[in-house]
Coordinates of C-alpha atoms in Angstrom, one line a residue:
Chain Y
X1238 CA 1.3 26.0 -22.6
X1239 CA 2.3 25.2 -19.1
X1240 CA -0.3 27.4 -17.5
X1241 CA -3.3 25.2 -18.4
X1242 CA -4.4 23.2 -15.4
X1243 CA -5.2 19.5 -15.6
X1244 CA -8.7 18.5 -14.7
X1245 CA -9.2 15.2 -12.8
X1246 CA -10.9 13.7 -15.9
X1247 CA -7.9 14.5 -18.1
X1248 CA -5.5 13.1 -15.5
X1249 CA -7.2 9.8 -14.9
X1250 CA -8.7 8.9 -18.3
X1251 CA -5.6 7.3 -19.7
X1252 CA -4.5 5.3 -16.6
X1253 CA -8.0 4.1 -16.0
X1254 CA -8.5 3.0 -19.6
X1255 CA -5.1 1.3 -19.7
X1256 CA -5.8 -0.6 -16.4
X1257 CA -9.2 -1.6 -17.7
X1258 CA -7.7 -2.9 -20.9
X1259 CA -5.1 -4.8 -19.0
X1260 CA -7.7 -6.3 -16.7
X1261 CA -9.9 -7.3 -19.6
X1262 CA -7.0 -8.9 -21.4
X1263 CA -6.0 -10.9 -18.3
X1264 CA -9.5 -12.0 -17.6
X1265 CA -10.1 -12.9 -21.2
X1266 CA -6.9 -15.0 -21.3
X1267 CA -7.4 -16.7 -17.9
X1268 CA -11.1 -17.5 -18.4
X1269 CA -10.5 -19.0 -21.8
X1270 CA -12.7 -16.5 -23.5
X1271 CA -9.7 -15.7 -25.8
X1272 CA -8.1 -18.8 -27.2
X1273 CA -4.3 -19.0 -27.6
X1274 CA -4.5 -17.7 -31.2
X1275 CA -6.3 -14.5 -30.3
X1276 CA -3.9 -14.0 -27.4
X1277 CA -0.9 -14.3 -29.6
X1278 CA -2.4 -11.9 -32.2
X1279 CA -2.9 -9.4 -29.4
X1280 CA 0.7 -9.9 -28.1
X1281 CA 2.1 -9.5 -31.7
X1282 CA 0.1 -6.3 -31.9
X1283 CA 1.9 -4.9 -28.8
X1284 CA 5.3 -6.0 -30.2
X1285 CA 4.5 -4.4 -33.5
X1286 CA 3.5 -1.2 -31.7
X1287 CA 6.9 -1.1 -30.0
X1288 CA 8.7 -1.8 -33.3
X1289 CA 6.8 0.8 -35.4
X1290 CA 6.9 3.6 -32.8
X1291 CA 10.6 3.0 -32.0
X1292 CA 11.5 3.1 -35.7
X1293 CA 9.4 6.2 -36.0
X1294 CA 12.0 8.1 -33.8
X1295 CA 14.6 7.7 -36.5
X1296 CA 12.6 7.4 -39.7
X1297 CA 9.9 9.8 -38.8
X1298 CA 11.0 12.4 -36.3
X1299 CA 14.7 12.5 -37.3
X1300 CA 14.0 12.0 -41.0
X1301 CA 16.7 9.4 -41.6
X1302 CA 16.1 6.3 -43.6
X1303 CA 17.1 3.4 -41.3
X1304 CA 16.1 0.0 -42.7
X1305 CA 17.9 -2.4 -40.3
X1306 CA 15.5 -2.4 -37.4
X1307 CA 15.2 -6.2 -37.3
X1308 CA 18.9 -6.4 -36.6
X1309 CA 18.5 -4.6 -33.3
X1310 CA 15.4 -6.6 -32.5
X1311 CA 17.6 -9.8 -33.0
X1312 CA 20.2 -8.5 -30.6
X1313 CA 17.6 -7.9 -27.9
X1314 CA 15.9 -11.2 -28.6
X1315 CA 19.1 -13.2 -28.3
X1316 CA 20.5 -11.4 -25.3
X1317 CA 17.4 -11.6 -23.3
X1318 CA 16.6 -15.2 -24.3
X1319 CA 20.1 -16.3 -23.4
X1320 CA 20.0 -14.5 -20.1
X1321 CA 16.6 -15.8 -19.1
X1322 CA 17.4 -19.4 -20.1
X1323 CA 20.8 -19.2 -18.3
X1324 CA 19.2 -17.7 -15.2
X1325 CA 15.9 -19.5 -14.9
X1326 CA 15.9 -22.8 -16.9
X1327 CA 17.8 -26.0 -17.0
X1328 CA 19.4 -26.1 -20.4
X1329 CA 21.7 -28.5 -22.2
X1330 CA 24.2 -25.8 -23.0
X1331 CA 24.1 -23.6 -20.0
X1332 CA 23.5 -26.3 -17.4
X1333 CA 21.1 -26.0 -14.5
X1334 CA 19.4 -22.7 -13.7
X1335 CA 21.5 -20.2 -11.9
X1336 CA 18.6 -18.7 -10.0
X1337 CA 15.4 -20.3 -8.7
X1338 CA 12.8 -20.4 -11.6
X1339 CA 10.3 -18.9 -9.1
X1340 CA 12.2 -15.6 -9.3
X1341 CA 11.6 -15.4 -13.1
X1342 CA 8.3 -13.6 -12.5
X1343 CA 10.1 -10.7 -10.8
X1344 CA 13.3 -10.6 -12.8
X1345 CA 11.8 -11.0 -16.2
X1346 CA 11.5 -7.2 -16.9
X1347 CA 15.2 -6.9 -15.9
X1348 CA 16.1 -9.5 -18.4
X1349 CA 14.1 -7.8 -21.2
X1350 CA 15.6 -4.5 -20.3
X1351 CA 19.1 -6.0 -20.5
X1352 CA 18.3 -7.1 -24.0
X1353 CA 17.2 -3.6 -24.8
X1354 CA 20.4 -2.1 -23.4
X1355 CA 22.5 -4.5 -25.5
X1356 CA 20.5 -3.6 -28.6
X1357 CA 20.9 0.1 -27.7
X1358 CA 24.7 -0.4 -27.8
X1359 CA 24.4 -2.3 -31.0
X1360 CA 22.6 0.9 -32.3
X1361 CA 26.0 2.7 -32.1
X1362 CA 27.0 0.6 -35.1
X1363 CA 24.6 2.9 -37.1
X1364 CA 24.7 6.0 -34.9
X1365 CA 28.4 6.7 -35.3
X1366 CA 28.5 6.5 -39.2
X1367 CA 25.4 8.8 -39.2
X1368 CA 27.5 11.7 -38.1
X1369 CA 28.9 12.1 -41.6
X1370 CA 26.5 10.1 -43.7
X1371 CA 22.8 10.5 -44.3
X1372 CA 20.1 9.6 -46.8
X1373 CA 20.7 6.7 -49.1
X1374 CA 24.2 6.1 -47.9
X1375 CA 23.0 5.8 -44.3
X1376 CA 20.3 3.4 -45.5
X1377 CA 22.9 1.1 -46.9
X1378 CA 24.8 1.2 -43.6
X1379 CA 21.7 0.2 -41.7
X1380 CA 21.1 -2.7 -44.1
X1381 CA 24.7 -3.8 -43.5
X1382 CA 24.2 -3.6 -39.8
X1383 CA 21.1 -5.8 -40.1
X1384 CA 23.2 -8.4 -42.0
X1385 CA 26.1 -8.2 -39.6
X1386 CA 23.9 -9.0 -36.7
X1387 CA 22.0 -11.8 -38.5
X1388 CA 25.2 -13.4 -39.9
X1389 CA 27.0 -13.2 -36.6
X1390 CA 24.2 -15.1 -34.8
X1391 CA 24.0 -17.7 -37.6
X1392 CA 27.7 -18.4 -37.1
X1393 CA 27.8 -18.8 -33.3
X1394 CA 27.2 -22.5 -32.8
X1395 CA 26.8 -22.3 -29.0
X1396 CA 23.5 -20.4 -29.3
X1397 CA 22.2 -22.7 -32.0
X1398 CA 23.5 -20.9 -35.1
X1399 CA 21.0 -20.9 -38.0
X1400 CA 18.9 -23.6 -36.2
X1401 CA 17.8 -21.1 -33.6
X1402 CA 17.7 -21.0 -29.9
X1403 CA 15.0 -22.3 -27.6
X1404 CA 14.2 -22.9 -24.0
X1405 CA 12.3 -19.6 -23.2
X1406 CA 9.1 -21.7 -23.1
X1407 CA 10.4 -23.2 -19.8
X1408 CA 10.9 -19.7 -18.4
X1409 CA 7.4 -18.6 -19.3
X1410 CA 6.0 -21.8 -17.9
X1411 CA 8.0 -21.2 -14.7
X1412 CA 6.4 -17.7 -14.4
X1413 CA 2.9 -19.1 -15.0
X1414 CA 3.6 -21.8 -12.4
X1415 CA 4.6 -19.4 -9.6
X1416 CA 1.6 -17.1 -10.1
X1417 CA -1.2 -18.1 -12.4
X1418 CA -1.6 -15.1 -14.6
X1419 CA -1.0 -14.6 -18.3
X1420 CA 2.4 -13.2 -17.7
X1421 CA 3.6 -12.7 -21.3
X1422 CA 0.4 -10.8 -22.0
X1423 CA 1.1 -8.6 -19.0
X1424 CA 4.8 -8.0 -20.0
X1425 CA 4.0 -7.2 -23.6
X1426 CA 1.3 -4.8 -22.4
X1427 CA 3.7 -3.1 -20.0
X1428 CA 6.5 -2.9 -22.6
X1429 CA 4.1 -1.4 -25.1
X1430 CA 2.8 1.2 -22.7
X1431 CA 6.3 2.0 -21.5
X1432 CA 7.5 2.5 -25.1
X1433 CA 4.8 4.8 -26.2
X1434 CA 5.1 6.7 -22.9
X1435 CA 8.9 7.1 -23.2
X1436 CA 8.8 8.2 -26.8
X1437 CA 6.0 10.7 -26.2
X1438 CA 8.0 12.2 -23.4
X1439 CA 11.1 12.3 -25.5
X1440 CA 9.6 14.0 -28.6
X1441 CA 7.5 16.5 -26.7
X1442 CA 10.5 17.9 -24.8
X1443 CA 12.8 20.6 -26.0
X1444 CA 15.6 18.1 -25.9
X1445 CA 13.7 15.6 -28.2
X1446 CA 12.6 18.4 -30.5
X1447 CA 16.3 18.7 -31.3
X1448 CA 15.9 15.6 -33.6
X1449 CA 12.9 17.1 -35.3
X1450 CA 15.1 20.2 -36.0
X1451 CA 17.8 17.8 -37.4
X1452 CA 15.1 16.4 -39.8
X1453 CA 14.0 19.8 -41.0
X1454 CA 17.4 21.5 -41.3
X1455 CA 20.4 19.9 -39.9
X1456 CA 22.8 22.8 -40.5
X1457 CA 20.5 25.3 -38.8
X1458 CA 20.2 22.8 -35.9
X1459 CA 23.9 22.6 -35.4
X1460 CA 24.4 26.4 -35.7
X1461 CA 21.5 27.0 -33.3
X1462 CA 23.4 25.1 -30.6
X1463 CA 21.9 21.6 -31.0
X1464 CA 24.6 19.0 -30.5
X1465 CA 23.6 17.0 -33.5
X1466 CA 26.0 14.2 -33.0
X1467 CA 24.9 13.6 -29.5
X1468 CA 21.2 13.8 -30.5
X1469 CA 21.8 11.3 -33.2
X1470 CA 23.4 8.9 -30.7
X1471 CA 20.4 9.4 -28.3
X1472 CA 17.9 8.9 -31.1
X1473 CA 19.5 5.8 -32.6
X1474 CA 20.2 4.2 -29.2
X1475 CA 16.6 4.9 -28.0
X1476 CA 15.2 3.5 -31.2
X1477 CA 17.4 0.4 -31.3
X1478 CA 17.1 -0.2 -27.6
X1479 CA 13.3 -0.3 -27.8
X1480 CA 13.5 -2.6 -30.8
X1481 CA 15.6 -4.8 -28.5
X1482 CA 12.8 -4.8 -26.0
X1483 CA 10.4 -5.8 -28.7
X1484 CA 12.8 -8.6 -29.8
X1485 CA 13.1 -9.9 -26.2
X1486 CA 9.3 -10.0 -25.9
X1487 CA 8.9 -11.6 -29.3
X1488 CA 11.4 -14.4 -28.4
X1489 CA 9.6 -15.1 -25.2
X1490 CA 6.1 -15.1 -26.7
X1491 CA 7.2 -17.6 -29.4
X1492 CA 9.5 -19.5 -27.0
X1493 CA 11.9 -19.9 -29.9
X1494 CA 14.0 -17.6 -32.0
X1495 CA 16.1 -18.2 -35.1
X1496 CA 18.1 -15.7 -37.1
X1497 CA 15.7 -16.2 -40.1
X1498 CA 13.1 -14.2 -38.2
X1499 CA 15.3 -11.1 -38.3
X1500 CA 15.9 -10.6 -42.0
X1501 CA 15.5 -7.5 -44.1
X1502 CA 11.9 -8.7 -44.6
X1503 CA 11.1 -8.0 -40.9
X1504 CA 12.8 -4.6 -41.1
X1505 CA 10.7 -3.8 -44.1
X1506 CA 7.5 -4.7 -42.1
X1507 CA 8.6 -2.2 -39.5
X1508 CA 9.1 0.5 -42.1
X1509 CA 5.8 -0.3 -43.7
X1510 CA 4.1 0.3 -40.3
X1511 CA 5.9 3.6 -39.9
X1512 CA 4.9 5.0 -43.3
X1513 CA 1.4 3.5 -43.1
X1514 CA 0.8 5.4 -39.9
X1515 CA 2.5 8.6 -40.8
X1516 CA 6.0 9.8 -40.2
X1517 CA 6.5 11.7 -37.0
X1518 CA 3.1 10.7 -35.6
X1519 CA 3.2 8.5 -32.5
X1520 CA -0.5 7.9 -32.7
X1521 CA -0.2 6.9 -36.3
X1522 CA 2.5 4.3 -35.5
X1523 CA 0.3 2.7 -32.8
X1524 CA -2.7 2.7 -35.1
X1525 CA -0.9 1.3 -38.1
X1526 CA 0.8 -1.4 -36.0
X1527 CA -2.7 -2.5 -34.8
X1528 CA -4.1 -2.4 -38.3
X1529 CA -1.2 -4.1 -39.9
X1530 CA -1.2 -6.9 -37.5
X1531 CA -5.0 -7.4 -38.0
X1532 CA -4.5 -7.2 -41.8
X1533 CA -1.8 -9.9 -41.8
X1534 CA -4.1 -12.2 -39.9
X1535 CA -7.2 -11.3 -41.9
X1536 CA -5.4 -12.1 -45.1
X1537 CA -4.0 -15.4 -43.8
X1538 CA -6.5 -17.5 -45.8
X1539 CA -4.9 -16.1 -49.0
X1540 CA -1.6 -17.8 -47.9
X1541 CA 1.2 -16.9 -50.2
X1542 CA -0.9 -14.5 -52.2
X1543 CA -0.9 -12.3 -49.1
X1544 CA 2.4 -10.9 -50.0
X1545 CA 1.0 -9.8 -53.3
X1546 CA -2.0 -8.1 -51.8
X1547 CA -0.3 -6.3 -49.0
X1548 CA 2.4 -4.6 -51.1
X1549 CA -0.3 -3.7 -53.6
X1550 CA -2.3 -2.0 -50.8
X1551 CA 0.8 -0.1 -50.0
X1552 CA 1.2 1.1 -53.5
X1553 CA -2.3 2.3 -53.4
X1554 CA -1.8 4.0 -50.1
X1555 CA 1.3 5.8 -51.3
X1556 CA -0.6 6.9 -54.4
X1557 CA -3.6 8.3 -52.6
X1558 CA -2.4 9.2 -49.1
X1559 CA 1.4 9.5 -49.2
X1560 CA 1.6 11.1 -45.8
X1561 CA 0.1 8.0 -44.1
X1562 CA -3.0 7.5 -42.0
X1563 CA -2.3 10.3 -39.5
X1564 CA 0.1 12.3 -41.6
X1565 CA 2.5 14.0 -39.2
X1566 CA -0.2 14.8 -36.7
X1567 CA -1.3 13.4 -33.3
X1568 CA -4.8 12.5 -32.2
X1569 CA -5.6 15.8 -30.3
X1570 CA -4.6 17.8 -33.4
X1571 CA -7.0 15.8 -35.5
X1572 CA -9.8 15.8 -33.0
X1573 CA -9.3 18.9 -30.8
X1574 CA -12.3 18.0 -28.7
X1575 CA -10.5 15.0 -27.3
X1576 CA -8.2 17.3 -25.4
X1577 CA -10.9 17.9 -22.9
X1578 CA -11.0 14.2 -22.0
X1579 CA -7.4 13.1 -21.7
X1580 CA -3.9 14.1 -21.3
X1581 CA -1.0 11.8 -22.0
X1582 CA 2.4 12.7 -20.8
Chain N
X247 CA 40.6 42.2 -24.2
X248 CA 38.8 42.2 -27.5
X249 CA 35.5 40.4 -27.8
X250 CA 36.3 39.0 -31.2
X251 CA 39.8 39.0 -32.7
X252 CA 40.2 37.6 -36.2
X253 CA 43.8 37.5 -37.4
X254 CA 45.0 36.6 -40.9
X255 CA 42.0 34.5 -41.6
X256 CA 42.4 32.6 -44.9
X257 CA 40.1 30.0 -46.5
X258 CA 40.7 28.0 -49.6
X259 CA 38.1 25.9 -51.4
X260 CA 40.3 23.7 -53.5
X261 CA 42.3 26.2 -55.5
X262 CA 40.0 29.0 -54.9
X263 CA 40.9 31.5 -52.3
X264 CA 37.6 32.6 -50.8
X265 CA 39.0 34.7 -48.0
X266 CA 42.5 36.0 -47.8
X267 CA 44.3 37.5 -44.9
X268 CA 41.1 38.8 -43.3
X269 CA 41.6 40.8 -40.0
X270 CA 38.9 42.2 -37.8
X271 CA 38.5 43.1 -34.1
X272 CA 35.5 43.8 -31.9
X273 CA 36.2 45.7 -28.7
X274 CA 32.7 45.1 -27.3
X275 CA 29.4 46.8 -28.2
X276 CA 29.8 47.7 -31.8
X277 CA 27.6 47.8 -34.9
X278 CA 29.8 46.8 -37.8
X279 CA 29.0 46.0 -41.4
X280 CA 30.7 43.7 -43.9
X281 CA 29.9 44.7 -47.4
X282 CA 31.2 43.8 -50.9
X283 CA 30.0 42.6 -54.3
X284 CA 28.5 39.2 -54.7
X285 CA 31.0 36.3 -54.3
X286 CA 33.4 38.5 -52.3
X287 CA 33.6 36.0 -49.5
X288 CA 31.4 37.7 -46.9
X289 CA 29.2 34.7 -46.0
X290 CA 32.4 32.6 -45.9
X291 CA 33.7 34.9 -43.2
X292 CA 30.5 34.4 -41.3
X293 CA 30.6 30.6 -41.8
X294 CA 34.2 30.6 -40.5
X295 CA 33.3 32.7 -37.4
X296 CA 30.3 30.6 -36.6
X297 CA 32.4 27.4 -36.8
X298 CA 30.7 26.0 -39.8
X299 CA 34.1 25.8 -41.7
X300 CA 37.5 25.3 -40.2
X301 CA 39.8 28.0 -41.5
X302 CA 42.7 27.0 -43.7
X303 CA 44.9 29.5 -42.0
X304 CA 44.6 32.2 -39.3
X305 CA 42.8 32.3 -36.1
X306 CA 39.5 33.4 -34.6
X307 CA 39.5 34.2 -30.9
X308 CA 36.2 34.9 -29.2
X309 CA 36.2 36.1 -25.6
X310 CA 39.7 34.8 -25.2
X311 CA 38.9 31.3 -26.6
X312 CA 40.4 30.1 -29.9
X313 CA 37.6 28.5 -31.8
X314 CA 39.7 26.3 -34.0
X315 CA 38.6 22.7 -33.8
X316 CA 35.3 23.6 -32.1
X317 CA 32.0 22.3 -33.4
X318 CA 29.4 24.9 -34.6
X319 CA 27.2 24.3 -31.6
X320 CA 30.1 24.8 -29.2
X321 CA 31.0 28.1 -30.9
X322 CA 27.3 29.1 -30.6
X323 CA 27.6 28.2 -26.9
X324 CA 30.4 30.7 -26.5
X325 CA 28.0 33.4 -27.5
X326 CA 28.0 33.8 -31.2
X327 CA 24.5 33.5 -32.8
X328 CA 23.7 34.1 -36.4
X329 CA 20.9 34.3 -39.0
X330 CA 21.1 33.0 -42.6
X331 CA 20.9 34.7 -45.9
X332 CA 18.1 32.4 -47.0
X333 CA 15.9 32.0 -44.0
X334 CA 16.6 28.7 -42.3
X335 CA 13.8 28.3 -39.8
X336 CA 12.5 24.8 -39.0
X337 CA 9.4 25.3 -41.1
X338 CA 7.2 22.5 -39.7
X339 CA 7.7 23.4 -36.1
X340 CA 5.8 26.2 -34.4
X341 CA 7.5 29.6 -33.9
X342 CA 7.6 28.9 -30.1
X343 CA 9.3 25.5 -30.7
X344 CA 11.8 27.1 -33.0
X345 CA 12.9 29.4 -30.2
X346 CA 12.8 26.6 -27.6
X347 CA 15.0 24.2 -29.6
X348 CA 17.5 27.0 -30.2
X349 CA 18.2 27.0 -26.5
X350 CA 19.6 23.4 -26.6
X351 CA 22.9 24.7 -25.3
X352 CA 21.2 26.0 -22.1
X353 CA 19.2 22.8 -21.8
X354 CA 20.8 21.7 -18.5
X355 CA 19.0 18.3 -18.2
X356 CA 19.7 14.9 -19.5
X357 CA 17.8 12.0 -21.1
X358 CA 17.0 10.5 -17.7
X359 CA 15.6 13.8 -16.4
X360 CA 13.4 13.9 -19.5
X361 CA 12.0 10.3 -19.1
X362 CA 11.3 10.7 -15.4
X363 CA 10.2 14.4 -15.7
X364 CA 12.3 15.3 -12.7
X365 CA 12.2 18.6 -10.9
X366 CA 15.3 19.8 -12.8
X367 CA 13.5 19.0 -16.1
X368 CA 10.4 20.9 -15.1
X369 CA 12.4 23.9 -13.9
X370 CA 14.6 24.0 -17.0
X371 CA 11.7 23.6 -19.4
X372 CA 9.8 26.4 -17.7
X373 CA 12.8 28.6 -17.9
X374 CA 13.3 27.8 -21.6
X375 CA 9.7 28.5 -22.3
X376 CA 9.7 31.8 -20.4
X377 CA 12.9 32.9 -22.2
X378 CA 11.3 32.1 -25.5
X379 CA 8.1 34.0 -24.7
X380 CA 10.1 36.9 -23.4
X381 CA 12.1 37.2 -26.7
X382 CA 8.9 36.8 -28.7
X383 CA 7.2 39.5 -26.8
X384 CA 10.1 41.8 -27.0
X385 CA 10.2 41.5 -30.8
X386 CA 6.4 41.8 -31.0
X387 CA 6.0 38.2 -32.3
X388 CA 4.1 36.7 -29.4
X389 CA 0.9 36.5 -31.4
X390 CA 2.6 34.2 -33.9
X391 CA 3.9 31.8 -31.2
X392 CA 1.8 28.8 -32.3
X393 CA 2.0 29.4 -36.0
X394 CA 4.2 27.5 -38.4
X395 CA 6.9 29.7 -39.9
X396 CA 6.1 28.5 -43.4
X397 CA 2.7 30.1 -43.1
X398 CA 4.0 33.5 -42.1
X399 CA 4.9 36.5 -44.3
X400 CA 8.5 36.8 -45.3
X401 CA 9.2 39.9 -43.2
X402 CA 7.9 38.1 -40.1
X403 CA 10.0 35.1 -40.9
X404 CA 13.0 37.3 -40.8
X405 CA 12.1 38.7 -37.4
X406 CA 11.5 35.2 -36.1
X407 CA 14.9 34.2 -37.3
X408 CA 16.4 37.2 -35.5
X409 CA 14.4 36.3 -32.4
X410 CA 15.7 32.7 -32.6
X411 CA 19.3 34.0 -32.6
X412 CA 18.6 36.4 -29.8
X413 CA 17.1 33.7 -27.6
X414 CA 20.6 32.2 -27.4
X415 CA 21.6 35.2 -25.4
X416 CA 24.6 35.9 -27.6
X417 CA 27.4 38.5 -27.1
X418 CA 27.9 38.7 -30.9
X419 CA 25.0 38.6 -33.3
X420 CA 25.8 37.9 -37.0
X421 CA 23.1 39.0 -39.4
X422 CA 23.6 37.6 -42.9
X423 CA 21.7 40.0 -45.3
X424 CA 18.8 40.6 -43.0
X425 CA 17.1 42.9 -45.5
X426 CA 17.3 40.6 -48.5
X427 CA 13.9 40.2 -50.1
X428 CA 12.1 42.7 -47.8
X429 CA 9.9 45.5 -49.1
X430 CA 10.7 49.1 -48.1
X431 CA 8.3 49.2 -45.2
X432 CA 9.8 46.0 -43.8
X433 CA 13.3 47.4 -44.3
X434 CA 12.3 50.4 -42.2
X435 CA 11.0 48.0 -39.5
X436 CA 14.2 46.0 -39.7
X437 CA 16.4 49.1 -39.2
X438 CA 14.5 50.1 -36.1
X439 CA 14.5 46.5 -34.9
X440 CA 18.3 46.2 -35.1
X441 CA 18.7 49.6 -33.5
X442 CA 16.4 48.5 -30.7
X443 CA 18.2 45.3 -30.2
X444 CA 21.5 47.1 -30.1
X445 CA 20.2 49.6 -27.5
X446 CA 18.5 47.1 -25.3
X447 CA 20.9 44.1 -25.2
X448 CA 24.5 44.0 -24.3
X449 CA 25.5 42.8 -27.7
X450 CA 27.8 43.4 -30.6
X451 CA 26.2 43.2 -34.1
X452 CA 27.9 42.4 -37.3
X453 CA 25.9 42.4 -40.5
X454 CA 26.4 41.6 -44.1
X455 CA 24.1 43.8 -46.2
X456 CA 23.7 45.0 -49.7
X457 CA 21.1 47.7 -49.0
X458 CA 23.1 50.8 -48.3
X459 CA 20.1 52.4 -46.6
X460 CA 20.4 49.8 -43.9
X461 CA 24.2 49.9 -43.6
X462 CA 24.5 53.7 -43.6
X463 CA 21.7 54.1 -41.1
X464 CA 22.9 51.6 -38.6
X465 CA 26.6 50.8 -38.7
X466 CA 29.4 52.8 -37.2
X467 CA 32.2 50.9 -38.9
X468 CA 32.2 49.3 -42.3
X469 CA 34.6 46.7 -43.8
X470 CA 34.5 46.2 -47.6
X471 CA 35.8 43.0 -49.1
X472 CA 36.2 42.0 -52.7
X473 CA 37.7 38.7 -54.1
X474 CA 38.4 37.6 -50.6
X475 CA 40.6 40.6 -49.6
X476 CA 39.7 43.6 -47.5
X477 CA 39.8 46.7 -49.8
X478 CA 38.7 49.3 -47.4
X479 CA 37.4 50.0 -43.9
X480 CA 36.2 53.0 -42.1
X481 CA 33.2 55.1 -41.1
X482 CA 30.2 55.3 -43.5
X483 CA 31.3 58.7 -44.7
X484 CA 34.8 57.4 -45.5
X485 CA 33.5 54.4 -47.3
X486 CA 31.1 56.4 -49.4
X487 CA 33.9 58.5 -50.8
X488 CA 36.5 55.7 -51.1
X489 CA 37.5 55.4 -54.8
X490 CA 38.4 51.7 -54.4
X491 CA 35.0 50.9 -53.1
X492 CA 33.3 52.8 -55.9
X493 CA 35.5 50.9 -58.4
X494 CA 34.5 47.5 -56.9
X495 CA 30.8 48.3 -57.0
X496 CA 30.5 50.4 -60.1
X497 CA 33.6 49.5 -62.1
X498 CA 36.3 51.8 -63.5
X499 CA 35.2 55.0 -65.2
X500 CA 38.3 55.4 -67.3
X501 CA 38.2 53.9 -70.8

């Protein structure tokens, strides 16, 4: 209800905790308490959170079955990588840097957002067919979109084709040189917080609830004045745009991208995280992305057997808790007492 | 000018003629019924009027606007709201949210307003919520605001669906078998509810109904369809004594 007042505690808990977490991460990375491996795991955690919560918009809230998330991630990764290398680094293909590398620190978010916008427009590739198609048929279209993106990149020689594209390492080095902070950690953190914040705002508004109505009864939604086509475009573009942001961050964390990273396997990982956390639960997506990343790392000693154990765990999860960890609910619904301490909006 | 003017409406599904040469006109505030045996094409007429189907032939003009080619949500925006024969609430969304989402047409803010929680967003959301609560209170449903519809009794679900349609502030309300599946106490409640809505809102109501108790109590004008064609129309008294209607419902008594 709108009439409830916000106490100072509720108002400041989340920002203070987030700032503290960011400060701890920066300190840990700068002082060498966290080695590069730990840092990269934490950054992949953030990227996975963006991927799973953005896919949750379409697969969870809107109830479609989109399985080409990695394709949009690839669009974002390539567009932002090419932009950042062209602008801030000397490169064999693009020549000398267009702007001074010292500007990289400030313009990096713009570059990442540009990748996101490009990916959002790529999302139209799926959004427009979704007007008339749904369910299994739309799933096939999303797989096709994934392949279209991947194969297109593989066949463009100028950006490395199947060999991949590199040079982003020089940009991240330039950022670290101009101000000695763990910049990629900061940007991944910012991207993650922004994603969760945007999605939460979207799905808690009357506008965003339109897509939940589409999930539960599309005909009723259309008849009760929800412009379903427009809402589908918004949902798909938001979802794929945020996947593009994740892709851009992913490319810059690794310093190298190749089309092989964005296969259907990667899309499947995104879907696994959504269903693990619970469809239509933002908290679930965040939690499952964290757990999934840790699980992948914890099972690393098993090497190739890992991909036997993880799917097996999924089978068991689907058997005994098909609704996922959170199961269509958010944290305050599971623990009503938490409401006293924080408010996230 | 008539509120709703339906002329020569015809709808084919493949070779089947579901509605043939249907005419109707609403001058303004009226309570009209559309009756007929099962499969007569009543719901098809409603689906055509609400824009869910595009008519094969004929025209539907609402408030001077021809609705041909309009999407259902646009037709709803013109001021036609409806309920469904089998209740189609969003069952995993609270009653309040059901009513809020139904005001999408009156949203008045964009995605950017939503992300930045602008003043316009806050004003509009407040207005949407207060409209929703007003409607819920008017229909004595406020205590169910935070319940999920699937957990409510059938009769209450019917009322929520009517509340959802009313929250769109329609000029024409289509009720598709509102008394279906209700017990006799609920039917009494429904009759007084529809009467109350008609008295308190500036609204025309058109209902499909099988229960003659409801139709005869409420409606001032009745249209009877069978096999897609209109076989009779008139006041309740005229319809009750019309031999064609009796034949359609009870069959011929000659051997």
